[in-house]
PDB file of C-alpha atoms in Angstrom:
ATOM      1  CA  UNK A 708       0.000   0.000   0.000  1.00  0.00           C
ATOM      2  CA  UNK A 709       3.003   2.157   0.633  1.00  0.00           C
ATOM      3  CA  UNK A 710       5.237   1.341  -1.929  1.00  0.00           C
ATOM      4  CA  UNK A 711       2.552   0.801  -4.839  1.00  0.00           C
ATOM      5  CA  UNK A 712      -0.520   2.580  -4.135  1.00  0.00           C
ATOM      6  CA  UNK A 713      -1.363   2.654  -7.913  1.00  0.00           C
ATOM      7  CA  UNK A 714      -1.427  -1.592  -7.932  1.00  0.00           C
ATOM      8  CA  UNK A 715      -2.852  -1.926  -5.226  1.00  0.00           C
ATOM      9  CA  UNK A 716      -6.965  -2.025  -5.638  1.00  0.00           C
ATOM     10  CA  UNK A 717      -8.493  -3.399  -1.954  1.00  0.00           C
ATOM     11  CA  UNK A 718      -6.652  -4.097   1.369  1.00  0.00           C
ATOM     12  CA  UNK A 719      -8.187  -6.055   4.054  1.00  0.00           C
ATOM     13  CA  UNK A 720      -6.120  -5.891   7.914  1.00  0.00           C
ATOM     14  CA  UNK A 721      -6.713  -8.482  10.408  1.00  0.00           C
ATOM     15  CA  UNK A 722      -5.684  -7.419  14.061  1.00  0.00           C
ATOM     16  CA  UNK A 723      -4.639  -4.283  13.771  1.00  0.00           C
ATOM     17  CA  UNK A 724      -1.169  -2.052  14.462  1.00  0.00           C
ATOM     18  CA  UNK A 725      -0.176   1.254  12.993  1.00  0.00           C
ATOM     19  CA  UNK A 726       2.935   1.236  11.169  1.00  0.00           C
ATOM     20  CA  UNK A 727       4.011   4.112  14.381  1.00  0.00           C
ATOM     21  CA  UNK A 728       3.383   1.634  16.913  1.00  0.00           C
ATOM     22  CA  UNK A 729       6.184  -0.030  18.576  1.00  0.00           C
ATOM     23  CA  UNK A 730       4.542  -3.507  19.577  1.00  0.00           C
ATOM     24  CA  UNK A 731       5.868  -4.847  23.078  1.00  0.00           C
ATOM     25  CA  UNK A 732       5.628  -2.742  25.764  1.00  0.00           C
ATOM     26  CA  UNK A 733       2.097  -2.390  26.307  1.00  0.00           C
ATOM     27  CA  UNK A 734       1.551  -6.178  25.353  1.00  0.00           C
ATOM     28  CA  UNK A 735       0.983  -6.794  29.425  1.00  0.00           C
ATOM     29  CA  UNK A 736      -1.278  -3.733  29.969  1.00  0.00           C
ATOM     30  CA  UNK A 737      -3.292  -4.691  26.978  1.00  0.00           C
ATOM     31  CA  UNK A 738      -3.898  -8.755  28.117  1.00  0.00           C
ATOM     32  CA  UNK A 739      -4.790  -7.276  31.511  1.00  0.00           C
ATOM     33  CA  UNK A 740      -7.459  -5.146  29.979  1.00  0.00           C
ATOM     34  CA  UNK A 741      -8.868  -8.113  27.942  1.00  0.00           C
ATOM     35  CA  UNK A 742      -8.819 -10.429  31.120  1.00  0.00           C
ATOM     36  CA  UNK A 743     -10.738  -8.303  32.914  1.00  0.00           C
ATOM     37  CA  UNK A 744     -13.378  -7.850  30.351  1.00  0.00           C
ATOM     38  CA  UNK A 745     -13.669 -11.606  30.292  1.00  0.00           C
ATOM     39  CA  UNK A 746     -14.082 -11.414  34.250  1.00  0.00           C
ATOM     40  CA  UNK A 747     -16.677  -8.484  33.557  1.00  0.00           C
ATOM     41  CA  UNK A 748     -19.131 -10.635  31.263  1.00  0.00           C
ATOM     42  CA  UNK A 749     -19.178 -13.068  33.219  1.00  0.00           C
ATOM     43  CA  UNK A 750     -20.185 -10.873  36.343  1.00  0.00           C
ATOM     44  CA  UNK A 751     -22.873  -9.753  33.441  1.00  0.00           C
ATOM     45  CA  UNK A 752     -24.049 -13.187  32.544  1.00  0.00           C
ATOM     46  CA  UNK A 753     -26.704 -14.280  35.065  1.00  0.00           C
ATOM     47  CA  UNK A 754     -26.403 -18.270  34.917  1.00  0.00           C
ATOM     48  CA  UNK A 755     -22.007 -17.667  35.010  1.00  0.00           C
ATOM     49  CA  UNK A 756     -22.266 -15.042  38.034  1.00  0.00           C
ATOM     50  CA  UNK A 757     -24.896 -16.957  40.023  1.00  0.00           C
ATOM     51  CA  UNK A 758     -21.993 -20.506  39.535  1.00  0.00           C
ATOM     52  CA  UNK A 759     -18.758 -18.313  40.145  1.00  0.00           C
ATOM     53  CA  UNK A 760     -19.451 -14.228  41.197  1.00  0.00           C
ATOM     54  CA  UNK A 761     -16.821 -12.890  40.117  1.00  0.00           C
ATOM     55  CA  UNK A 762     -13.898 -14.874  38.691  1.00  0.00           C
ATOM     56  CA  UNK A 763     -11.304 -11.751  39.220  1.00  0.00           C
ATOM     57  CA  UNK A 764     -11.387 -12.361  43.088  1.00  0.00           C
ATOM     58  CA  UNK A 765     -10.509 -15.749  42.394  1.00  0.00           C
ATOM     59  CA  UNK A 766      -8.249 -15.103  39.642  1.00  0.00           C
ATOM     60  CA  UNK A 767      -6.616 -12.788  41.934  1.00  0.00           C
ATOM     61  CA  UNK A 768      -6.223 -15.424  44.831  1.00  0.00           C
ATOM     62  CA  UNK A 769      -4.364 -17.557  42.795  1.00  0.00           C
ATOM     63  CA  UNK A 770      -2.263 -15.547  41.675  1.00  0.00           C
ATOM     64  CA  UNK A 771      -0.948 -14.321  44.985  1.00  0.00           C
ATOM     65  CA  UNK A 772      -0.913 -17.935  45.878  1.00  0.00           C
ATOM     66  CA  UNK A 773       0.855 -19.384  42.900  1.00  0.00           C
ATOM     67  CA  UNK A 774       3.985 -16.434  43.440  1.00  0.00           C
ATOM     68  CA  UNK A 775       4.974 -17.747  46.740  1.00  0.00           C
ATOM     69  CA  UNK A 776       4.275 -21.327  46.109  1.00  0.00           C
ATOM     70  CA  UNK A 777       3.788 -23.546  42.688  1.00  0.00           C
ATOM     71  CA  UNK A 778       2.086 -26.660  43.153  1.00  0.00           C
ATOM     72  CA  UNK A 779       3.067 -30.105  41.535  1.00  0.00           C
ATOM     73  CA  UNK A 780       0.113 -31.802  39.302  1.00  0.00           C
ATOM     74  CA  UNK A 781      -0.775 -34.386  38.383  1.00  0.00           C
ATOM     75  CA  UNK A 782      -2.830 -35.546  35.129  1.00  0.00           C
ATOM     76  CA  UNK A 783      -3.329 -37.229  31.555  1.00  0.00           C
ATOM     77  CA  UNK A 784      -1.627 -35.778  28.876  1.00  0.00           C
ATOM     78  CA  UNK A 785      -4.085 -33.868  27.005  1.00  0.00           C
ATOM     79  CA  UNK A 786      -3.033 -35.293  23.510  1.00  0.00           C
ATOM     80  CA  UNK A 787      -1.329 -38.564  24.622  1.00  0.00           C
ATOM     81  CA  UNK A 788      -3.712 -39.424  27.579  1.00  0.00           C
ATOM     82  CA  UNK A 789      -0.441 -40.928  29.562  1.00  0.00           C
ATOM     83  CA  UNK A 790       0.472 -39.834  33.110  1.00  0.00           C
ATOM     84  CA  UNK A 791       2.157 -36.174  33.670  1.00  0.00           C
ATOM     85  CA  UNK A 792       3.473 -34.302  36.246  1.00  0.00           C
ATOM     86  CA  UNK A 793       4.345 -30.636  36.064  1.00  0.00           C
ATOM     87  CA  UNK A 794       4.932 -27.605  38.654  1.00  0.00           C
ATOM     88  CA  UNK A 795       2.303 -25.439  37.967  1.00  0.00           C
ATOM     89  CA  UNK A 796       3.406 -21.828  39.022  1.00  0.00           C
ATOM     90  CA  UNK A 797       2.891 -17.706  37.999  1.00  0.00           C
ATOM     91  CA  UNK A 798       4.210 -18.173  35.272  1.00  0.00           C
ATOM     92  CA  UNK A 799       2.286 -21.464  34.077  1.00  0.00           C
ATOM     93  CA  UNK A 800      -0.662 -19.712  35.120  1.00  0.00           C
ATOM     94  CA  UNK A 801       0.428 -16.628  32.803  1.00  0.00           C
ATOM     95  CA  UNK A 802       0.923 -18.519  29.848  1.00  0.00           C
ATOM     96  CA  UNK A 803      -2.368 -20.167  30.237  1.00  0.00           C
ATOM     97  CA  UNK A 804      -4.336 -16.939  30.569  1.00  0.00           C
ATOM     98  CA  UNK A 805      -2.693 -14.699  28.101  1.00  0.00           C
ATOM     99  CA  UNK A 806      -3.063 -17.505  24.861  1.00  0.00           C
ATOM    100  CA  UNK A 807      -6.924 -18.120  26.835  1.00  0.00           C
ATOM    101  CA  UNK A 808      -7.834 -14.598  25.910  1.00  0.00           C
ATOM    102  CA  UNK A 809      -6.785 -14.570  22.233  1.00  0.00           C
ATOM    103  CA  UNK A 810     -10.548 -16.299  21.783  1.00  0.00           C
ATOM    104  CA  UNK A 811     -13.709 -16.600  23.187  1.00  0.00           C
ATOM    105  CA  UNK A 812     -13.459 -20.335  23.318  1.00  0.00           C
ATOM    106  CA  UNK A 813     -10.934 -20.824  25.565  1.00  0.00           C
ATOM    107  CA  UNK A 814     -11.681 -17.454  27.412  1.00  0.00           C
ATOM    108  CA  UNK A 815     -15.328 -19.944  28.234  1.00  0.00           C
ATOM    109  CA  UNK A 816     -13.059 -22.298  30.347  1.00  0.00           C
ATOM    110  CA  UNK A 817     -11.512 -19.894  32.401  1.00  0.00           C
ATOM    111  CA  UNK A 818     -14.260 -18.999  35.147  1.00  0.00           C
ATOM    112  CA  UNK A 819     -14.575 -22.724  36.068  1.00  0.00           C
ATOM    113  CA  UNK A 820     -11.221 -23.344  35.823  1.00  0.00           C
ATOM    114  CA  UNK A 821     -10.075 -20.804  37.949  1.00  0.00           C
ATOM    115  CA  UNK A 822     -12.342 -21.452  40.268  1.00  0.00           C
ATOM    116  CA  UNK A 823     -12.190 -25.062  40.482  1.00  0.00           C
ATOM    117  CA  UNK A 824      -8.234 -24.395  41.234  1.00  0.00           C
ATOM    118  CA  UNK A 825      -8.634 -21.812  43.979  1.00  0.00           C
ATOM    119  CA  UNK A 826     -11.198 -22.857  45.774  1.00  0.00           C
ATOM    120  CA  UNK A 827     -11.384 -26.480  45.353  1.00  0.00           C
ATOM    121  CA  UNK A 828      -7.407 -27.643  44.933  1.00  0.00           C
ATOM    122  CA  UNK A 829      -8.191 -28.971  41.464  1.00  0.00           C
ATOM    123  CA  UNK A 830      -5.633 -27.774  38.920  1.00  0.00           C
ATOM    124  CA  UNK A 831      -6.101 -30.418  36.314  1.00  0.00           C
ATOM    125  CA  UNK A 832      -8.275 -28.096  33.949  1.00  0.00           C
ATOM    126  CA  UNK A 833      -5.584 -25.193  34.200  1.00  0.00           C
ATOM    127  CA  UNK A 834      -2.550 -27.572  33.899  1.00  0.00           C
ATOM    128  CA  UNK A 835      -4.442 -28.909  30.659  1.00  0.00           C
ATOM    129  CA  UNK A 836      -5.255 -26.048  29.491  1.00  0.00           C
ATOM    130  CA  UNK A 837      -1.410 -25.012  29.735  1.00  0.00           C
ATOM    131  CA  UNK A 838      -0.123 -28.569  27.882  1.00  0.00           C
ATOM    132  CA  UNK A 839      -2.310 -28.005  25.310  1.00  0.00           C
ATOM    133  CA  UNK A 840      -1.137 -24.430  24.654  1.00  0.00           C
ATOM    134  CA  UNK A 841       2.540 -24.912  25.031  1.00  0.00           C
ATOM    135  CA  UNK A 842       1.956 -27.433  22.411  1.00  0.00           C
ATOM    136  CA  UNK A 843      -0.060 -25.674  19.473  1.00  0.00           C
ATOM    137  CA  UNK A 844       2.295 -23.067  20.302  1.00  0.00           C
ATOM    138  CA  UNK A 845       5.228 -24.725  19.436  1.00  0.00           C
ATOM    139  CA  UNK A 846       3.416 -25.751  16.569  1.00  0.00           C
ATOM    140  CA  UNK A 847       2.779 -22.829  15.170  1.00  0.00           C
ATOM    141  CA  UNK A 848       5.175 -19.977  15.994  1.00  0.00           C
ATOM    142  CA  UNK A 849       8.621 -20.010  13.966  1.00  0.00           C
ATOM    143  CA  UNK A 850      10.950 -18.531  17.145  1.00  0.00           C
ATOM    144  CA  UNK A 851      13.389 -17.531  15.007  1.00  0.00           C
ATOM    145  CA  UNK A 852      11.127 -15.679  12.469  1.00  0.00           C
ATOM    146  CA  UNK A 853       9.646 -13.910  15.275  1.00  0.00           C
ATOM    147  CA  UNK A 854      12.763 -12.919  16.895  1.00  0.00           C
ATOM    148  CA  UNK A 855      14.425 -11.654  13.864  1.00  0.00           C
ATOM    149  CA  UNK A 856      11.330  -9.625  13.605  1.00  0.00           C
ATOM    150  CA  UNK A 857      11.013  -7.776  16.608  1.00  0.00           C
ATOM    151  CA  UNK A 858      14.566  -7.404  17.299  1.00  0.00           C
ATOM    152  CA  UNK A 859      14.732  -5.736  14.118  1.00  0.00           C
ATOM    153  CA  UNK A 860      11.312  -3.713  14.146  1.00  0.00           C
ATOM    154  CA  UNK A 861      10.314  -3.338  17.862  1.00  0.00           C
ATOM    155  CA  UNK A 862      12.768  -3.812  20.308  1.00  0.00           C
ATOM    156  CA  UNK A 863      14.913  -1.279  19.053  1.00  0.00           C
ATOM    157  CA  UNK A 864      12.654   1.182  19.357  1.00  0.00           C
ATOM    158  CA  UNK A 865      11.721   0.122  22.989  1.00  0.00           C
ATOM    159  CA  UNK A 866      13.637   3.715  24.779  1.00  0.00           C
ATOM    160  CA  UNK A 867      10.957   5.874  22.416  1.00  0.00           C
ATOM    161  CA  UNK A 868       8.573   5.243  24.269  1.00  0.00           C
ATOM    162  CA  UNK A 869       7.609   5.515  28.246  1.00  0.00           C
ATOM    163  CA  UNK A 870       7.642   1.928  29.653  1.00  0.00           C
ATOM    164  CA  UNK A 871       6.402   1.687  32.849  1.00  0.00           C
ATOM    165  CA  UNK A 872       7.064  -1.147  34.665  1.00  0.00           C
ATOM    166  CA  UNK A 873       5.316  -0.393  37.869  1.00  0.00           C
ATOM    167  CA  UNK A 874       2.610  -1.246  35.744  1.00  0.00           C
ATOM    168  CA  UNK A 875       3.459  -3.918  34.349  1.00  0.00           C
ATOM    169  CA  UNK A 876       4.707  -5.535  37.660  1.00  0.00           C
ATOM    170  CA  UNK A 877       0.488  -5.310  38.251  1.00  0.00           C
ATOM    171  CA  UNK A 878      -0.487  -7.574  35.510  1.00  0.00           C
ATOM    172  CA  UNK A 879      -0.130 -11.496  35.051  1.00  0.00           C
ATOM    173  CA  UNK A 880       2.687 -11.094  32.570  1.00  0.00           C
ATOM    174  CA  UNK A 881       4.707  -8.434  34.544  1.00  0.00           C
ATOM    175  CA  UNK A 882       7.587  -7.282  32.617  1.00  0.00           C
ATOM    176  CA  UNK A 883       8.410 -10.729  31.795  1.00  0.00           C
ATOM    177  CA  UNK A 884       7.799 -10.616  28.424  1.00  0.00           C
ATOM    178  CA  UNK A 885       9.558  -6.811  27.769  1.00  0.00           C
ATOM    179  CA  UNK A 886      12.789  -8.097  29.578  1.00  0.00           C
ATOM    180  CA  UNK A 887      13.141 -11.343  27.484  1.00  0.00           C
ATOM    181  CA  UNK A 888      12.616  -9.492  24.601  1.00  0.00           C
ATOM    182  CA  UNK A 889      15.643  -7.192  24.935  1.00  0.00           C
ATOM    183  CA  UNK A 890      17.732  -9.911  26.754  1.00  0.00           C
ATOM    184  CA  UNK A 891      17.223 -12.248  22.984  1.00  0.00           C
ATOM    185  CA  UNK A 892      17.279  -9.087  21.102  1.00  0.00           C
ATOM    186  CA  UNK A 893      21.087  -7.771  22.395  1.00  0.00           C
ATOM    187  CA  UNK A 894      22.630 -11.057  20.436  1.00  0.00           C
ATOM    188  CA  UNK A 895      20.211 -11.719  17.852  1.00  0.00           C
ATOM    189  CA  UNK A 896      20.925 -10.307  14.396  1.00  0.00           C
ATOM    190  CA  UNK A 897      19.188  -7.301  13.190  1.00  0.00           C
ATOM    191  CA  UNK A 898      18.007  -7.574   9.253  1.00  0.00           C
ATOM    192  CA  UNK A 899      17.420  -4.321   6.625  1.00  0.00           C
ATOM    193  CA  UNK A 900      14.272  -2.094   8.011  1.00  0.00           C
ATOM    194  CA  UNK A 901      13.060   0.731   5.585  1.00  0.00           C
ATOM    195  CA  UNK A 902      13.594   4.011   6.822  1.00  0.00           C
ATOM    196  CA  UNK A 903       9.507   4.784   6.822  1.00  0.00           C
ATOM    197  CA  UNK A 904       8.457   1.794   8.509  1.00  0.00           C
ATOM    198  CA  UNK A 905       7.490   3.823  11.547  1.00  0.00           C
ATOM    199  CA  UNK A 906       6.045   6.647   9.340  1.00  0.00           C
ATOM    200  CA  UNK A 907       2.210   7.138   9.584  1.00  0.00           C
ATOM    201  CA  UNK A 908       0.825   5.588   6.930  1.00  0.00           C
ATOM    202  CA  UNK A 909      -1.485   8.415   4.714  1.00  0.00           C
ATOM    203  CA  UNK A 910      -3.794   6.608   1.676  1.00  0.00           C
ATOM    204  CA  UNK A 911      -7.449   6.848  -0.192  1.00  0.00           C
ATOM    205  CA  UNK A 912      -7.146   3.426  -1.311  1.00  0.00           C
ATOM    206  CA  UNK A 913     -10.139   0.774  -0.184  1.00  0.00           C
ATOM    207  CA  UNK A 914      -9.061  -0.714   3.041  1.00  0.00           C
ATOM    208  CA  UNK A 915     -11.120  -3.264   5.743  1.00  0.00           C
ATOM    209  CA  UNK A 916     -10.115  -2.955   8.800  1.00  0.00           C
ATOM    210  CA  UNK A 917     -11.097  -5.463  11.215  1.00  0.00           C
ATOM    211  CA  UNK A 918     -10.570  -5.502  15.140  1.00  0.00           C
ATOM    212  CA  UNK A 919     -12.009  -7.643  18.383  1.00  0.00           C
ATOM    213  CA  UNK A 920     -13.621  -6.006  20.814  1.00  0.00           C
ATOM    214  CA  UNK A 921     -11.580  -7.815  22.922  1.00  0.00           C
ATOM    215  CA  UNK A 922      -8.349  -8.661  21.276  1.00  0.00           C
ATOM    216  CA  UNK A 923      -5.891  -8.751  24.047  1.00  0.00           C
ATOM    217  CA  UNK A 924      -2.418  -8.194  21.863  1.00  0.00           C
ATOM    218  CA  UNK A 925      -3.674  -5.830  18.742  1.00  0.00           C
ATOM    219  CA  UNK A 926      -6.874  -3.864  20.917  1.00  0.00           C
ATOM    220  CA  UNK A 927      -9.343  -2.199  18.277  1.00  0.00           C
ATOM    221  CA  UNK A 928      -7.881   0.891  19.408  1.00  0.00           C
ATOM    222  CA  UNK A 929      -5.134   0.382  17.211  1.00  0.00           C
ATOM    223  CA  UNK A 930      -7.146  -0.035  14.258  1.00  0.00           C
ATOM    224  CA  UNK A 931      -8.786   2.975  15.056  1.00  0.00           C
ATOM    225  CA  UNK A 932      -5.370   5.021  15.324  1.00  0.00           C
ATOM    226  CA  UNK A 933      -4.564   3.159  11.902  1.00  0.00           C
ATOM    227  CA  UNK A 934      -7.976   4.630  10.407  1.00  0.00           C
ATOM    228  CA  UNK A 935      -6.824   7.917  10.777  1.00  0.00           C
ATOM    229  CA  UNK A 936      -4.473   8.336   8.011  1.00  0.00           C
ATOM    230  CA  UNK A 937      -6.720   5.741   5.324  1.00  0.00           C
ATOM    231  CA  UNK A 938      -9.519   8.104   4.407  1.00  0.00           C
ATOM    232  CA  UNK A 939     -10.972   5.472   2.575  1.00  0.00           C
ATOM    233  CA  UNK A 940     -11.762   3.116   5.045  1.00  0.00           C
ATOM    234  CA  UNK A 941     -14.276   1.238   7.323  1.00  0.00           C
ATOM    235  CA  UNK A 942     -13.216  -0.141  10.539  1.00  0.00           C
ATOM    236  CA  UNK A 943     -15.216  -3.157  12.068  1.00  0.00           C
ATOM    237  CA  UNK A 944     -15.364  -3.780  15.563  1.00  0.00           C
ATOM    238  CA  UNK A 945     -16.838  -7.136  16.640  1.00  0.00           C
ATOM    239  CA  UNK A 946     -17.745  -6.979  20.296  1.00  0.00           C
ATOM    240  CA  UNK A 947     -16.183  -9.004  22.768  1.00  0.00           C
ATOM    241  CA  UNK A 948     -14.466 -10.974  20.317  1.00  0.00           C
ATOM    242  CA  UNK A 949     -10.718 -11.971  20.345  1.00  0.00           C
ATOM    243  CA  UNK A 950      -7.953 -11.918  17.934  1.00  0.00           C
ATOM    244  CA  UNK A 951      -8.533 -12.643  14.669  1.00  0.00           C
ATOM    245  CA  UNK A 952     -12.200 -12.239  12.719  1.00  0.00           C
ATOM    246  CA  UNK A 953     -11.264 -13.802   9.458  1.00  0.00           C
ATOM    247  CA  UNK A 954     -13.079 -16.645  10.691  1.00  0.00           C
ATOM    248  CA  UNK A 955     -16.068 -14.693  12.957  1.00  0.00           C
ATOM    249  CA  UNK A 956     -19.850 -15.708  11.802  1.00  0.00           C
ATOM    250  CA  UNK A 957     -20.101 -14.316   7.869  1.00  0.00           C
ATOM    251  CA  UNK A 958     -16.788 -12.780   7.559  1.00  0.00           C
ATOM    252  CA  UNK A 959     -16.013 -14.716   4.901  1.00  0.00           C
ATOM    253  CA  UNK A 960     -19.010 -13.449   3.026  1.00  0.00           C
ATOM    254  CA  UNK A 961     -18.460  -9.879   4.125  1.00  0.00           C
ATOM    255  CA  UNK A 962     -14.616 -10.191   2.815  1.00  0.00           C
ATOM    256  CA  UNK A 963     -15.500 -11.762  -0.701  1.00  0.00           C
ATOM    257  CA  UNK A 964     -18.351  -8.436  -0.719  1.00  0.00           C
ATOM    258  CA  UNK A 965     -15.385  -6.337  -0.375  1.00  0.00           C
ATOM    259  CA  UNK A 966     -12.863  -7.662  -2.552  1.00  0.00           C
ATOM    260  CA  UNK A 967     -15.480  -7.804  -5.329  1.00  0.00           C
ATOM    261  CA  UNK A 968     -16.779  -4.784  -4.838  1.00  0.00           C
ATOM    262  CA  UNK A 969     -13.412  -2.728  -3.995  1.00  0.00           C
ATOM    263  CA  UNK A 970     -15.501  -0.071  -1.999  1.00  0.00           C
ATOM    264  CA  UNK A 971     -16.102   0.188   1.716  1.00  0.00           C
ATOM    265  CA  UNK A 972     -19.301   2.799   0.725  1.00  0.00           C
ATOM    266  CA  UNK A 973     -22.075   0.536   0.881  1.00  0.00           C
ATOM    267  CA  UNK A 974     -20.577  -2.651   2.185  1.00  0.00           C
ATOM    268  CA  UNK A 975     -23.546  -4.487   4.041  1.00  0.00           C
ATOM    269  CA  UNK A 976     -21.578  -5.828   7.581  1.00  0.00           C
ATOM    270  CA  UNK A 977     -24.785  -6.100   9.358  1.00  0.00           C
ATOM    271  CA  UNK A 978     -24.584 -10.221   9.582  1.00  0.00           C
ATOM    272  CA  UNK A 979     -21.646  -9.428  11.776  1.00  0.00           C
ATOM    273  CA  UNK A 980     -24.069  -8.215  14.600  1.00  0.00           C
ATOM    274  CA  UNK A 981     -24.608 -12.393  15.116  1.00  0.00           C
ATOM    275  CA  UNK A 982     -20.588 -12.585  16.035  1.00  0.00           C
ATOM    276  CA  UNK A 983     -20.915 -13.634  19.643  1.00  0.00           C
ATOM    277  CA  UNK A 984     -18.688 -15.140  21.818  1.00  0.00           C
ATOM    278  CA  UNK A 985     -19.210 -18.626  23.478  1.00  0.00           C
ATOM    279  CA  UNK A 986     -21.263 -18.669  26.208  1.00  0.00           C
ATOM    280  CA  UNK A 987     -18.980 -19.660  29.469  1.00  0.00           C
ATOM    281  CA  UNK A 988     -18.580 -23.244  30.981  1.00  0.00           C
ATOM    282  CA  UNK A 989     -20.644 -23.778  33.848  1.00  0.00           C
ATOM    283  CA  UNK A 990     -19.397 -27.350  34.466  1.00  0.00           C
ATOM    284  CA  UNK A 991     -16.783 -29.761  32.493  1.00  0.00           C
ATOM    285  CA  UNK A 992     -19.038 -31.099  30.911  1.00  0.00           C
ATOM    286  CA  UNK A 993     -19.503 -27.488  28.697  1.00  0.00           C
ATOM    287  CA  UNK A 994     -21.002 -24.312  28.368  1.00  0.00           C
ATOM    288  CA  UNK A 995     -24.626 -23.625  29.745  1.00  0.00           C
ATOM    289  CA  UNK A 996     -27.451 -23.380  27.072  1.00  0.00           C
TER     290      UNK A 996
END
């Protein structure tokens, strides 16, 4: 879109960051945020508040409990079925919410599984929770890729803006993630950055942009601080959604409108208002009706 505005006819963005954002240090502040909205419609939901109130107080009890003292479990492998034992600590318990909140899916299982852990000793739905995302992680994040990224892109740019780690220390992933980041990124080779990748990015061409309502690592106010140099755009917010839309109830359809059409003006998004998230689990056995 930058380089050849003249070729290009229709842009559609997914989970959204301005080319002047430097992605990283608000990445904490941001999952906190979408955590707590989770927590929040639940406390809206009648049948989910009457089974757990409200999952931040236990959310918050763990926590405290799981910094001075990890506990060893023990349970099926998730994908094998045979016996495992792990330590199950902060930082376990980190990993498991932050990937939770990227959809509404596995943000369903957190209120029971919270709660089951905190107040009844039962960490077998959190510790499964945590096997099964360490593994489709590993499955589908190229580390090296992403390093060579970010330490080219990001991390560089990490002293231009304020980083406050006070406030970071409050949220699940602390500045955990900021201090690994520069720790890989002070031996990890740098490749060739334009010199306007940071530049605001001005343009009249067609473009779709399309945010969560609840997207915990690219928030929909990025998309809207994108939006304000593309003068020819629409910017579509689904509510309490996650990160990603491409595959939210008629996207597809609403995409294929756009492409063929190559003109936000007009574009019908209204089978969008049906995108909702799924309803919470009320037991194991799934969510209520």
């Amino acid at each position: 879109l930058r380089r050849f505005p003249k070729h290009t006819r229709a842009v559609i963005l997914d989970g959204v960051i301005a080319p002047e954002q430097i992605l990283g240090p608000d990445t904490a502040l941001d999952a906190e945020n979408a955590l707590s909205n989770v927590f929040a419609r639940c406390v809206r939901d009648a049948a989910c508040n009457e089974k757990f109130g409200d999952p931040a107080e236990s959310y918050r009890a763990l926590r405290k409990a799981l910094e001075v003292r990890p506990v060893s479990v023990t349970l099926p492998d998730p994908t094998s079925g045979t016996p495992r034992t792990i330590e199950f600590g902060s930082l376990q318990l980190a990993l498991v919410l932050r990937l939770s909140i990227y959809n509404s899916e596995q943000a369903s299982l957190l209120p029971l599984a919270l709660s089951l852990a905190q107040k009844e000793g039962n960490f077998a739905p959190l510790a499964g929770q945590f096997l099964l995302t360490l593994r489709t992680f590993d499955e589908i994040v190229s580390y090296g890729m992403h390093n060579s990224v970010v330490c080219t892109e990001d991390v560089p740019f990490f002293d231009t803006v304020k980083i406050d780690r006070a406030k970071l220390e409050e949220t699940f992933l602390g500045a955990v993630q900021v201090d690994a980041l520069q720790s890989v990124c002070a031996g990890w080779p740098r490749g060739p950055m334009d010199a306007d990748l940071h530049a605001p990015l001005h343009s009249d061409v067609p473009v779709l942009l399309l945010s969560g309502g609840n997207d915990p690592v690219t928030p929909a106010a990025n998309g809207e601080q994108a939006k304000a140099g593309l003068t020819n755009s629409l910017h579509l917010v689904l509510p309490e959604l996650g990160h990603g839309q491409i595959g939210a109830a008629c996207m597809g359809a609403v995409m294929a409108d756009f492409i063929a059409r190559g003109e936000v003006k007009g574009l019908d998004t209204s089978c969008t208002q049906h995108a909702k998230p799924m309803p919470f689990f009320l037991t194991l056995s799934g969510p209520g009706p």
